[in-house]
Short mmCIF file of C-alpha atoms in Angstrom, two decimals:
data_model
loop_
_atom_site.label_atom_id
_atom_site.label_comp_id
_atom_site.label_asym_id
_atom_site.label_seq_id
_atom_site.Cartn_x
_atom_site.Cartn_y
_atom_site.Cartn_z
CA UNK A 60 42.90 171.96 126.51
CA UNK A 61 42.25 172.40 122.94
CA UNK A 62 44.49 175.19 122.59
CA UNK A 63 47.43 173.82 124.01
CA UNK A 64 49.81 173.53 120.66
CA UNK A 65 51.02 170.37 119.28
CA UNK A 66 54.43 168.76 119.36
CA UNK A 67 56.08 167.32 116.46
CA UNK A 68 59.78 165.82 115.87
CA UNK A 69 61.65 165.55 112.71
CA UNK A 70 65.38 165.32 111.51
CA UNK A 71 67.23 165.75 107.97
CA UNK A 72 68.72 162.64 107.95
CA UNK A 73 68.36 158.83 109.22
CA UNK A 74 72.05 157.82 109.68
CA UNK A 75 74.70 159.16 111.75
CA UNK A 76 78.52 158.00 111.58
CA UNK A 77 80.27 157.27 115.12
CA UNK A 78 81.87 160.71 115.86
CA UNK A 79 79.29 162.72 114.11
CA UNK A 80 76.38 164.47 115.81
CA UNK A 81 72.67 165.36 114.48
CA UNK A 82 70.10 167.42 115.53
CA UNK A 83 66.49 166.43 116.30
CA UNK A 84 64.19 169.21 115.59
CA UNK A 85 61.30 169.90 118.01
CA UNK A 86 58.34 171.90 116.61
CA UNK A 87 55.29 173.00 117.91
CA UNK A 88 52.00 174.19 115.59
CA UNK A 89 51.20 177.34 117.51
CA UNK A 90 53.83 179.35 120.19
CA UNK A 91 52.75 179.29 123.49
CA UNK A 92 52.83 182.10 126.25
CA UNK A 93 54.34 179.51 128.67
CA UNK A 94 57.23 177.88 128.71
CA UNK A 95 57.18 174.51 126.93
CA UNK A 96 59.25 171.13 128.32
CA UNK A 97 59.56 168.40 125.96
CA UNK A 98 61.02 165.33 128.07
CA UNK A 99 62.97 163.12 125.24
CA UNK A 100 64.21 159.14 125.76
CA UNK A 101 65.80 156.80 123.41
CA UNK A 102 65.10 153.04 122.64
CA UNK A 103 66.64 150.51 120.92
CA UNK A 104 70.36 148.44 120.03
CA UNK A 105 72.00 151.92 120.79
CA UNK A 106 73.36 152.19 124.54
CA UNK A 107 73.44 155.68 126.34
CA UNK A 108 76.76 156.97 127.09
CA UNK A 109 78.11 153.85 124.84
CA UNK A 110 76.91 154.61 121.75
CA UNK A 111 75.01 157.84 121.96
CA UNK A 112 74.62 161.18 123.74
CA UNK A 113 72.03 163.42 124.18
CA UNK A 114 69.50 166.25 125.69
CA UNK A 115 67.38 164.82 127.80
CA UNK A 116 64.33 168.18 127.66
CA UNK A 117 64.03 170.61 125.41
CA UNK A 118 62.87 173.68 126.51
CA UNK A 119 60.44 176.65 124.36
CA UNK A 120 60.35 179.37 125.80
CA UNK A 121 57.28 181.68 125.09
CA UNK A 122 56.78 183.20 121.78
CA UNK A 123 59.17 180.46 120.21
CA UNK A 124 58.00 177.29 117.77
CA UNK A 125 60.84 175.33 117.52
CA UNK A 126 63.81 173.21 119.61
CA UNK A 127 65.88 171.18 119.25
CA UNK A 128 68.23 167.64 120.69
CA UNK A 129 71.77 166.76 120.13
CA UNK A 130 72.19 163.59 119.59
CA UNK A 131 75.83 162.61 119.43
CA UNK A 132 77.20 158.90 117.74
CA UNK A 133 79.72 158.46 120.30
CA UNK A 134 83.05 156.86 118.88
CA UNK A 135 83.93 154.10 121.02
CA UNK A 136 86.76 152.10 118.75
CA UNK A 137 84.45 149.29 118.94
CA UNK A 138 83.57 146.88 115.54
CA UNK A 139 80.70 146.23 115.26
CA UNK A 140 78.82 144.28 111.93
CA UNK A 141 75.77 145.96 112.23
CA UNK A 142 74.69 149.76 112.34
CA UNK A 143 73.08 150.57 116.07
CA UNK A 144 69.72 151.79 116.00
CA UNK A 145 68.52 154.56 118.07
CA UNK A 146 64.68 155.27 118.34
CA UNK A 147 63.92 159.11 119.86
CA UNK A 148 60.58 159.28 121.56
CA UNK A 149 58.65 162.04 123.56
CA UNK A 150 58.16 161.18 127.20
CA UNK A 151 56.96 163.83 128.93
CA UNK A 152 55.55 167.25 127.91
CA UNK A 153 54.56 170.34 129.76
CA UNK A 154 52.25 173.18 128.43
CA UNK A 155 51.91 171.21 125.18
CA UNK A 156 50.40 168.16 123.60
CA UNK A 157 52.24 165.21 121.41
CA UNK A 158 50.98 164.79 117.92
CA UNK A 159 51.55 161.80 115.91
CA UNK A 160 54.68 162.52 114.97
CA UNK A 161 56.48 161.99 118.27
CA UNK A 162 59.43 159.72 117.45
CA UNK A 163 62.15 159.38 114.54
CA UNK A 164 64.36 156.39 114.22
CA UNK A 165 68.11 157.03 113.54
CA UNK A 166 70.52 154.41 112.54
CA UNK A 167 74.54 155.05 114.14
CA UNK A 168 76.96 153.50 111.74
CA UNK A 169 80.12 152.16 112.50
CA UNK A 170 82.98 153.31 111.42
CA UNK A 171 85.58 151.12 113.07
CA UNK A 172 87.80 148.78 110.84
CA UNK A 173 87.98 144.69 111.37
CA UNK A 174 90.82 145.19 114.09
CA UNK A 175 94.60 144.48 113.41
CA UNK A 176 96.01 140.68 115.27
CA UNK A 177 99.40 140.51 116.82
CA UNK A 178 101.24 137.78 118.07
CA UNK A 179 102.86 138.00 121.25
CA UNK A 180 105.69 135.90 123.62
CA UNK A 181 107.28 136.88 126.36
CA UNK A 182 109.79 133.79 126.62
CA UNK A 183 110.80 132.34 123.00
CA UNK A 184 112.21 129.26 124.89
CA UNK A 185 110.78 126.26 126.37
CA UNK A 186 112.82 123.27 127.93
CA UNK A 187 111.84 119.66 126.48
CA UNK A 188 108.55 118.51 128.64
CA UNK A 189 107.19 122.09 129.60
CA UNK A 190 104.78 124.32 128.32
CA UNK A 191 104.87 127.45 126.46
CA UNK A 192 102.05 130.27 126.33
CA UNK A 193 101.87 132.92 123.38
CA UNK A 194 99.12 135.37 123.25
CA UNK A 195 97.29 136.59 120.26
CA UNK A 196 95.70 140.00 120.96
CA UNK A 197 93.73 142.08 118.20
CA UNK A 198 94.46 145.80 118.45
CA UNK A 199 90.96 147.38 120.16
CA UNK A 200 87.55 145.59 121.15
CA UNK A 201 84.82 144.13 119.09
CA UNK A 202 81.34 143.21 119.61
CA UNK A 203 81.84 140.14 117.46
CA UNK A 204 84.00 136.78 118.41
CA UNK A 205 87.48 137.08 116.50
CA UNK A 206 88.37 134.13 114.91
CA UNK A 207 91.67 132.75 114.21
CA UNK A 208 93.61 130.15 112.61
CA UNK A 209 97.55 129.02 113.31
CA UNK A 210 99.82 127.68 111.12
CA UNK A 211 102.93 125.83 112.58
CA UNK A 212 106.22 125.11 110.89
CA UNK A 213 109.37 124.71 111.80
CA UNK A 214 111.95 122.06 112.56
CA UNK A 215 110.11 120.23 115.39
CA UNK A 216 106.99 118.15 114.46
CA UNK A 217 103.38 119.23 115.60
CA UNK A 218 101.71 116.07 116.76
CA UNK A 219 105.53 114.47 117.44
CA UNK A 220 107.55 117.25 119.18
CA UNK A 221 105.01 119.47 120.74
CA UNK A 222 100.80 119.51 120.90
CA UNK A 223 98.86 122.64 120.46
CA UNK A 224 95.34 124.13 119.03
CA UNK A 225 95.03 124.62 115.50
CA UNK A 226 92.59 127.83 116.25
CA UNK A 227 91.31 130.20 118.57
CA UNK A 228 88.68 132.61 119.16
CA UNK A 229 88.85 136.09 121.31
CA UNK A 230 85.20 136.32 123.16
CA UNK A 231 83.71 139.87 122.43
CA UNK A 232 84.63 142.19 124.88
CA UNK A 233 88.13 140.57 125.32
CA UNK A 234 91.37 141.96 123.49
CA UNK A 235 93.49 139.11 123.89
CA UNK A 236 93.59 135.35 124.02
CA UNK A 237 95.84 132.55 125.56
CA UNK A 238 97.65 129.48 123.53
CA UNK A 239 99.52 126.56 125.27
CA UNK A 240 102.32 124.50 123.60
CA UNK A 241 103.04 121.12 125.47
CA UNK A 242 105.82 120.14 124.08
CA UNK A 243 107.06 116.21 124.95
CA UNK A 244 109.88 114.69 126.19
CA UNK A 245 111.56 112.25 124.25
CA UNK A 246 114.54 111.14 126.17
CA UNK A 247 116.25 111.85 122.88
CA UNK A 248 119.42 113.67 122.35
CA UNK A 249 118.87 116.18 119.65
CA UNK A 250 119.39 119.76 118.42
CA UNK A 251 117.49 122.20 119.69
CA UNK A 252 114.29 122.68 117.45
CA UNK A 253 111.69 125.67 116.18
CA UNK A 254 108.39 126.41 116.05
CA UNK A 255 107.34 129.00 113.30
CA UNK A 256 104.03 129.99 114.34
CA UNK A 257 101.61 131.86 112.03
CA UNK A 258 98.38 133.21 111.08
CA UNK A 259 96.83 130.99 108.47
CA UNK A 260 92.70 132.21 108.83
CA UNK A 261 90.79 135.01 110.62
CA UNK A 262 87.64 135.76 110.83
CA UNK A 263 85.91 139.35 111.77
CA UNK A 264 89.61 140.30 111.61
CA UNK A 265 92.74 141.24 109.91
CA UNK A 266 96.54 140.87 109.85
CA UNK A 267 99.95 142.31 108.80
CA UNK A 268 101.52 140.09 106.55
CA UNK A 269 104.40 138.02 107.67
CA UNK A 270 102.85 138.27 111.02
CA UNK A 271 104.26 135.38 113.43
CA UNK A 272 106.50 134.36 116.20
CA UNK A 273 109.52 131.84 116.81
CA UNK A 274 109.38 129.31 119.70
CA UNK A 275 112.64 126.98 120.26
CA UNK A 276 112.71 123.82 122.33
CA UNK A 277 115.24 123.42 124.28
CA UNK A 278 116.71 119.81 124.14
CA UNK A 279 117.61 118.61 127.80
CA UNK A 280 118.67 115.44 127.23
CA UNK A 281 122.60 114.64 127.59
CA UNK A 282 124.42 113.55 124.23
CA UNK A 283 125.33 109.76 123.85
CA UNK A 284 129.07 108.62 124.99
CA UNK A 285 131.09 107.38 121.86
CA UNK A 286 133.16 104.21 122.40
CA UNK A 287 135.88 102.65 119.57
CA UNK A 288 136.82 99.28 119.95
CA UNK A 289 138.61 97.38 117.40
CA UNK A 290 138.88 93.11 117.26
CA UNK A 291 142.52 92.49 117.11
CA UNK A 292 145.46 95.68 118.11
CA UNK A 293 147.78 94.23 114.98
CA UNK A 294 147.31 92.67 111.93
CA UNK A 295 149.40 90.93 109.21
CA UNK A 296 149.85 92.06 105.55
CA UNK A 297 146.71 91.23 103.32
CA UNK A 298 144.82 91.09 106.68
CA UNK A 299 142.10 93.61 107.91
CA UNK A 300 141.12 95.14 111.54
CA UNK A 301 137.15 95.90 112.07
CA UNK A 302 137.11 98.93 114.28
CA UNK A 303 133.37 99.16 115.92
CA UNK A 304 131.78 102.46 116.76
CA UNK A 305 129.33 102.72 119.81
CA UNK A 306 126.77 104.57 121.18
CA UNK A 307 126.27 104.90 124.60
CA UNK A 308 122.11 105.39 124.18
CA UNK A 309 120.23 106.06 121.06
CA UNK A 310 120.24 109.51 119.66
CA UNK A 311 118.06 111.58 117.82
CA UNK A 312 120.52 113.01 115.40
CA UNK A 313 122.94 111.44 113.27
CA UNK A 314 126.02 111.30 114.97
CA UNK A 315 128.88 112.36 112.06
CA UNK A 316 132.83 111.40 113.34
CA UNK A 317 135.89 112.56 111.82
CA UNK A 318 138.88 110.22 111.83
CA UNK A 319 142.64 111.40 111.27
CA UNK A 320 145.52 108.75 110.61
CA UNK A 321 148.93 109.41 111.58
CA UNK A 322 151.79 106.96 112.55
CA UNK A 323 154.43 105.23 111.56
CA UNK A 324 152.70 103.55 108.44
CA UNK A 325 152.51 105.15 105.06
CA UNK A 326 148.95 105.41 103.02
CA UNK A 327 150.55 103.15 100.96
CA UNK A 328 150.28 100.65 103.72
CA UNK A 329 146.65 100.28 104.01
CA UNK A 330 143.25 100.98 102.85
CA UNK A 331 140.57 102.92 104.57
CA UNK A 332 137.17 103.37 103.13
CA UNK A 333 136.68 107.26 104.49
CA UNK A 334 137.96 109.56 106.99
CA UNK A 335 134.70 109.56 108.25
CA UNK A 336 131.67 107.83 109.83
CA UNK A 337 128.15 108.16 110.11
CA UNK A 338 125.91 106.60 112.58
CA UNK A 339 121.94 107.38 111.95
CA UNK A 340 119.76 108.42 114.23
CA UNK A 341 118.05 106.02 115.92
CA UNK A 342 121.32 103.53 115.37
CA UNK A 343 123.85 102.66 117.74
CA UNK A 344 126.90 101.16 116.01
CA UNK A 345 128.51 101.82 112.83
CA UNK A 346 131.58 99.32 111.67
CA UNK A 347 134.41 100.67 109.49
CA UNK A 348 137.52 98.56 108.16
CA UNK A 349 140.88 98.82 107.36
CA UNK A 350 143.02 96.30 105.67
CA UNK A 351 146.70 96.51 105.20
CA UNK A 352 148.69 95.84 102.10
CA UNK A 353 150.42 92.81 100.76
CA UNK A 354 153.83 93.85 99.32
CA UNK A 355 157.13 92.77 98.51
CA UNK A 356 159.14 94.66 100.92
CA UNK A 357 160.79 94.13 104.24
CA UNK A 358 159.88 96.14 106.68
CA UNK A 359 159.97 96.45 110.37
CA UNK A 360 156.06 96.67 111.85
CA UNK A 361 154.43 100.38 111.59
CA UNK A 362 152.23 102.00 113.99
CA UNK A 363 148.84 103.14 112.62
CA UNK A 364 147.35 105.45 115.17
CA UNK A 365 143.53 106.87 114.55
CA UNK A 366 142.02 110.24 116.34
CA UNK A 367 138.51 110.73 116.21
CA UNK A 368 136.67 114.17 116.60
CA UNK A 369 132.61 114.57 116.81
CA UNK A 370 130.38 117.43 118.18
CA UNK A 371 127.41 114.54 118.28
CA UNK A 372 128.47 112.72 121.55
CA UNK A 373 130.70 112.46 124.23
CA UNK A 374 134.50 110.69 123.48
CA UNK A 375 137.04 110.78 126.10
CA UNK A 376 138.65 107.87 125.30
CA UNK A 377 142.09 109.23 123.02
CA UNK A 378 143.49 107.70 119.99
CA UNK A 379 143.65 104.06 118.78
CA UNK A 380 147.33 102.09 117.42
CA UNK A 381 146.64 99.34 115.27
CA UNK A 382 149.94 97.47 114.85
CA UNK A 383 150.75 96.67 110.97
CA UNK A 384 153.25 93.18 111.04
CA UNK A 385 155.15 92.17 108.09
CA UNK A 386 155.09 89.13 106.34
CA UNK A 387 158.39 89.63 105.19
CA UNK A 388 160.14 89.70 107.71
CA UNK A 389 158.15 86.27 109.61
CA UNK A 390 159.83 83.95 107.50
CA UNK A 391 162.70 81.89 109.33
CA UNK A 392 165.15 81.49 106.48
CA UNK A 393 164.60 85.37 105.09
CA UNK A 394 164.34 87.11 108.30
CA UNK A 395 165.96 90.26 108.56
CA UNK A 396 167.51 91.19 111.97
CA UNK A 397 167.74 95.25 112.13
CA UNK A 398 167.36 97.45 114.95
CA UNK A 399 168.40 101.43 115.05
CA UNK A 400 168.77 103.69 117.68
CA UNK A 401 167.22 106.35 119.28
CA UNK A 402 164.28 107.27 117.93
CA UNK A 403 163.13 109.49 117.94
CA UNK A 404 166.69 111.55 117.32
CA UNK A 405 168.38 114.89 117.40
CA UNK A 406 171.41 113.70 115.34
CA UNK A 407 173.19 110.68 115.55
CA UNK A 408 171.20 107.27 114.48
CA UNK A 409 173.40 104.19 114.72
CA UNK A 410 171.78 100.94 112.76
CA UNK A 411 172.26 97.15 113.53
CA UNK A 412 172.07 94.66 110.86
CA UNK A 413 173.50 91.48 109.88
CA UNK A 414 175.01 91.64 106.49
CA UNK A 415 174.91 95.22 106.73
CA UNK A 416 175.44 97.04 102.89
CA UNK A 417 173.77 100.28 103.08
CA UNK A 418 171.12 103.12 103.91
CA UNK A 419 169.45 105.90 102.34
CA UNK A 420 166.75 108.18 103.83
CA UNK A 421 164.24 110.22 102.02
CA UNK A 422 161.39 112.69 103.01
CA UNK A 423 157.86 111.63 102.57
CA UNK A 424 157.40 112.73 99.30
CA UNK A 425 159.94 109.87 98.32
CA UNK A 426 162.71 112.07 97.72
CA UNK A 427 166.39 111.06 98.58
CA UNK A 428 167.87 112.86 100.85
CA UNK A 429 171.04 110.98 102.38
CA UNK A 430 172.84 108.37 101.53
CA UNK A 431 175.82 105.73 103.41
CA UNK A 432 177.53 102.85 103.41
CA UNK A 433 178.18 103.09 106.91
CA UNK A 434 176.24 101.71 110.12
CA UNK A 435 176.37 105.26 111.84
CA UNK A 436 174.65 108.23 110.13
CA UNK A 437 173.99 111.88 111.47
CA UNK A 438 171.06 113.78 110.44
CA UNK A 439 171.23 116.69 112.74
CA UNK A 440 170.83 118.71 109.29
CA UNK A 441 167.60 117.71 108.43
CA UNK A 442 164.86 119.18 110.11
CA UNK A 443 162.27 118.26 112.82
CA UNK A 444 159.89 115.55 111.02
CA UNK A 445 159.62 112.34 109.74
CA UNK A 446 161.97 110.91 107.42
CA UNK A 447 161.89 107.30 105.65
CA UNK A 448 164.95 104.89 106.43
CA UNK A 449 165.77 101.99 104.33
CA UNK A 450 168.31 99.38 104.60
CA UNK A 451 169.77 96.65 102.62
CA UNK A 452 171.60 93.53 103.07
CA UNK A 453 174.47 92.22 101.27
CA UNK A 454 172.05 89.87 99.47
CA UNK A 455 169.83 92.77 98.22
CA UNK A 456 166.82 92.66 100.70
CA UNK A 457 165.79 96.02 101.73
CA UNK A 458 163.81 96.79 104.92
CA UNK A 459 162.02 100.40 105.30
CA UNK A 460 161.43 102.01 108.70
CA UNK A 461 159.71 105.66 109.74
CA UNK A 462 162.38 108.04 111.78
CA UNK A 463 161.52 110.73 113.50
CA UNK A 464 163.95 113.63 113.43
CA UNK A 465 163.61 116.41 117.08
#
């Protein structure tokens, strides 16, 4: 009927922030003396109960003009790149008539922030050969794919030690996605290595900085056994003894020894390059030599016993003696016969030689501590060590010997 008023809607603004609500005015040209129903529906990117709510009727009730519908941005801690929009359209009316002006078109803004990755592992540790899973999860949903980059440092070798995916990306919808380390098997002995794992790129994203995780793989392979053999157990003055270092299998760390010398012998006996050894990784035998000195004196042979320590492999098999001879004392027309007994001693230390003359002892430092003409000597004064004994002949010779004093 032509006197049925018109409807019109309107609002102050266009845009509405998520969390914020606006009102859609409903007005009609004349008042009515019946009541009014204005059925109201929205269209477009905007989802009901996701994005928006609102008033489905508005109602006039006689003698009024205007209405009006809520429409609420709902805040859904979504990111989004684009505003929503949201189209509100008359349907339906009762007792009334739709003019031209019967929709408005709102946009719904987001206000959620790029969301915030993490990086996330439940077991830092992985055994050599298996697989590791860390998860990278961003901190609430987005209607865009997140995008993200690793870095990977550390002491093992991506491409050598382990294989993994440089990048990622977390499907819309999703708050969390899955990365697999295979790490591989070397049959290597080594120390057990890291991964530093880190975010290098995002995209539609952001990060804390220094965000990351540490992986170690676990070496299972057993360390190398260490063998020491040397080509000849004595050796004359001006002569040398090649002592040969072995590895068992190769190893993938350099396998560092200590050696200790103790014995009978004096420094001044012999030359050794180093108290220590080196075989390189990937390597299995090292050489070392030791040559013993040409001098004038007599002496009776000396014991030269080597002790080897390493945390790199597996040695079980105790010290080494390498016998030191001396010349002087091979010759048939300068031989010296000497003997003296016991030795080690608590006290008494009786000495056989032909020609006897004398004997003096002194400490290790070279320093003279006793001194006799006679075959027989006590030392139960001196204390528990070892102690330097040398001899002479009535012809002059001298002969030095090691005692040990208990």
């Amino acid at each position: 009927p032509a006197d049925l008023p018109e409807i019109s809607i309107a609002t102050d603004t266009t845009k509405v922030l998520e969390g914020d609500s606006i009102k859609v005015y409903v007005a009609m040209t004349q008042s009515s003396t019946d009541t009014v129903k204005i059925d109201v529906v929205g269209s477009g990117s905007a989802v009901l109960d996701k994005d928006y709510s609102m008033d489905a009727r508005v109602i006039i009730l006689p003698g009024d003009t205007t209405g009006f519908v809520m429409v609420k941005a709902l805040d859904n801690d979504i990111y989004t790149l684009t505003d929503k929009s949201l189209a509100i359209n008359i349907s339906n009316i009762l007792n009334a008539t739709a003019s031209s002006t019967n929709a408005v078109a709102l946009s719904i803004m987001n206000n959620d922030a790029a969301p915030n990755v993490t990086l996330e592992v439940a077991n830092g540790s992985v055994n050599e050969g298996d697989s590791i899973q860390f998860k990278a999860k961003i901190s609430w949903l987005s209607e865009v794919a997140t995008q993200i980059v690793f870095g990977y440092a550390g002491t093992a070798l991506k491409g050598t030690d382990y294989d993994v995916l440089d990048s990622m990306a977390i499907s819309p919808g999703d708050t969390m996605g899955m990365i697999t380390i295979h790490t591989n098997k070397n049959n290597l002995y080594e120390l057990d290595k890291n991964i530093l794992v880190t975010i290098s790129g995002l995209t539609h994203a952001t990060s804390e900085t220094g965000v990351g995780i540490e992986l170690t793989i676990v070496n299972i392979d057993e360390a190398p056994t260490l063998s020491v053999t040397s080509d000849q157990s004595s050796i004359d003055e001006g002569d040398s003894v090649i002592l040969s270092f072995n590895l068992s299998t190769v190893s993938g760390i350099s396998t560092s020894i200590d050696l200790s010398l103790s014995g009978t012998a004096e420094s001044a006996d012999y030359t050794a390059p180093s108290t220590s050894i080196t075989i390189l990784a990937g390597d299995l035998t090292k050489t070392w030599t030791i040559v013993s000195i040409d001098d004038e004196d007599y002496e009776t042979e000396e014991s030269l016993v080597i002790s080897f320590d390493t945390e790199d492999a597996v040695y079980n098999e105790g010290d080494l003696t390498i016998t030191l001879l001396s010349e002087d004392l091979l010759g048939v027309s300068e031989q010296m016969q000497i003997s003296f007994y016991p030795n080690p001693t608590t006290g008494m230390l009786s000495l056989e030689m032909i020609n006897f003359k004398g004997l003096i002892i002194y400490d290790l430092s070279g320093k003279k501590l006793m001194q006799s003409n006679k075959s027989i000597i006590d030392i139960s004064q001196l204390k528990k060590g070892t102690y330097i004994l040398e001899a002479s002949d009535k012809s002059g010779r001298h002969v030095k010997s090691k005692i040990l004093k208990n």
